[in-house]
Amino acid sequence: MRRAALALLLGVIALATQPARADENSDLDLIPSTAPPAPPPAGTVTAGAGQRLYVENAFTAASHRALLVPLPPPASPNWEERLFFDARKEWRLGDNVRAIYSGRLNLRAEDTLPIPNHENIRHDFREGYLSWQAAPQTFLDFGRINLKSGVAAGFNPTDFFKTRSVVEPLSSDPAVLREDRLGTLMLRGQQLWEHVGVTAAFAPKLYDPSLIYTNTSLPSFDPMLDRTNAHDRFLLKADANLAENFSPELLFYREGNATRWGANLTESIGQSIVAYGEWSGGSRASLIDDALRYGRTTGTIPANAPSALPENARKSFQNTLSLGASYTVAQITFNLEYHYDQAAFSRQDWRNWFRIGSANAANHAITNQLWYLRSYAADQQEPISKQTAFLRADWVDAFISKLELTALTSVDLYDGSAFGQVTADYYLSNQWTIGALASANLGTKRSDFGSLPQAASVMVKLARYF
Amino acid sequence: MRTTVIVAALLLTAVSAQAQTAQEIVAGADKVRNPGQPFRSTDTLTEYVSGQPRNQDVLVVFSKENPTSHQFRNLVRYVAPARDEGKIVLLDGSSLWFYDPSSKASVRISAQQRLIGQAAIGDILTVNLAVDYTGTVLGSESIQDAEHASRQCWHLDLKAANDQATYARVEYWVEHGTDNPIKAKFYSDSGKVLKILYYRKFADRLGAMRPTEAVIIDAVDSSLATIVAFGDYRFQEIPESWFQRDYLPRLTVE
């Protein structure tokens, strides 16, 4: 027994002084022998920080279908060619002051747009503001600012400044929609504490509500503040890190004389899942009544024209909700969400829309009004249908390195119709990206997505970053 | 019999002392990698495919130890490539946020999702292993470092001690006397080697000898490797208020 114990002790000592296993040093063969390119000098490495400049060319071809309810002009283009220069840049004007510009200069042509035309060249002035750090944790910003709120991926009920802000999107991916949207002229203040942040913003009314823009009525160099500053708007929001995994955000929003409340919550579940919920609520009329009132105010719908669909101008407390979760496995992240908009079309509203529209296909006053309801919802970035499901998958380094695939679908839960889109981006180098996008509206002629004029579209693009 | 009991007791004592020593060794190596006060570095990441450099990213990393968890929190801002400029990742325990200046959106991400993209490398390289792992000394070994020089190292076996640990197990080689980290192997839950990491080019930075390069080899696809050069080390005051999503759009680098 004594001998055995001694042997055990010697074994431990031997273990403690053994040479490395032979295969350990063989790992050295996996180290690249080519030296990396020299890093930029410390002083210049961040010189490019605060700006992103790129040129992109995108060509889109679309196919259309016969409609149950005829669409008013202008017709959707069959093809579109866009070349644009996109810039986002910051300048430091002093120790505590920065100037920020963000915009896009477009050259565009499409089959429904005569050439030459003032709309062949357009500028989207997304942002332009001054930011002053008044104290280490106090910030004041003034100018055109893109103020985004919300935690969901597909639809953000608390993103109150999203209305009318999106200009000519190249993709229906909500992540891309937000990239080319106009900011609102506002004064914004923000105070940060150790675990709490409070933001207040006021945007004044500068214009009366204006007509909904179409692809053939966009101005060339007008900042289109009428889209973003047609009401006095005030937002107060606060979030707090109450625990490591719990940081709710509460919002109070006032537009004209209407008030909305909002809340955002996120929660990590295990290593791979983040659950989130986003809610807003307030007294308002239905989407149909809001749209009709807006159409009558702006003159699109004659003031005395009767509503094609049953009206109910009575306001009530209406909820808007986005509930979902992200799940990451390997290099793929999925977002699955349920969207609910109490003010949007119910199943009965859809039945009415198709019944009245098909029965009055030759009556443009009625069909124009029916389509106006839908263009109003799109302009407001609001779901047309009460209940929608959304699924998005983003796959980084899909099949091969530097290929990113994104697929998304939005499904109307009343009729099962869907919008689907697949995007592929290949990063040829740090400067060049080539990509393609295919999308389709799927469903029967009497369905939400199946009744849209565009059946499918394909886009190819090439971008050069500087 | 009495002798056996004495030897067994001595062995148990030795094992216990060795476990304690293992944590001290790992903590010593953590101090070599990370200064004891808030700092900033500019990390240049060069990706290799089959031995050839293919891509280069530049990240500015702001790091500060959490006084409660003693784990490092990182704010990682992309500087290059141009298409990613201005993207920011906040990595603070289980509070992980990604901010994209193009969409102005701050999105909460999961621990698994943070591993997608290069920002995770900046985070992993500042992890205080002594906090998230429990170590034992497997022995003392002579091992070749990344520059083929022999180093006498403690060979340590680290097991995840909490759910914040990114990897289930880490094999770690730390040089005797200097506590310089030389090599690490990171394992999945199933025991598969995922990454092999070498530290190299030790130089005087922020008052101590620290590695100025790390080589990360993808053990699943060994044709892939990343060399990380740590540059522009500097101490920097980092207020607590920076570690929240509202601050992300405000983070600038000069």
PDB file of C-alpha atoms in Angstrom, chain A residues 151-157 263-265 276-280 320-324 337-340 390:
ATOM      1  CA  VAL A 151     -36.633  47.288 -29.980  1.00  0.00           C
ATOM      2  CA  ALA A 152     -38.495  45.108 -32.479  1.00  0.00           C
ATOM      3  CA  ALA A 153     -37.106  44.276 -35.924  1.00  0.00           C
ATOM      4  CA  GLY A 154     -40.197  44.226 -38.136  1.00  0.00           C
ATOM      5  CA  PHE A 155     -42.511  46.896 -36.777  1.00  0.00           C
ATOM      6  CA  ASN A 156     -41.945  49.510 -34.099  1.00  0.00           C
ATOM      7  CA  PRO A 157     -45.111  50.820 -32.408  1.00  0.00           C
ATOM      8  CA  ALA A 263     -43.126  50.848 -23.519  1.00  0.00           C
ATOM      9  CA  ASN A 264     -40.203  48.713 -24.645  1.00  0.00           C
ATOM     10  CA  LEU A 265     -38.920  45.616 -22.894  1.00  0.00           C
ATOM     11  CA  TYR A 276     -38.736  41.601 -26.679  1.00  0.00           C
ATOM     12  CA  GLY A 277     -42.006  43.441 -26.551  1.00  0.00           C
ATOM     13  CA  GLU A 278     -42.991  46.856 -27.744  1.00  0.00           C
ATOM     14  CA  TRP A 279     -46.333  48.507 -27.077  1.00  0.00           C
ATOM     15  CA  SER A 280     -47.966  51.845 -27.679  1.00  0.00           C
ATOM     16  CA  THR A 320     -50.363  48.646 -31.072  1.00  0.00           C
ATOM     17  CA  LEU A 321     -48.071  45.782 -30.231  1.00  0.00           C
ATOM     18  CA  SER A 322     -44.983  44.002 -31.469  1.00  0.00           C
ATOM     19  CA  LEU A 323     -43.981  40.820 -29.635  1.00  0.00           C
ATOM     20  CA  GLY A 324     -41.068  38.700 -30.682  1.00  0.00           C
ATOM     21  CA  GLU A 337     -42.593  38.576 -34.398  1.00  0.00           C
ATOM     22  CA  TYR A 338     -46.327  39.027 -33.976  1.00  0.00           C
ATOM     23  CA  HIS A 339     -47.657  42.479 -34.904  1.00  0.00           C
ATOM     24  CA  TYR A 340     -50.983  43.819 -33.758  1.00  0.00           C
ATOM     25  CA  PHE A 390     -43.013  38.558 -39.372  1.00  0.00           C
TER      26      PHE A 390
END
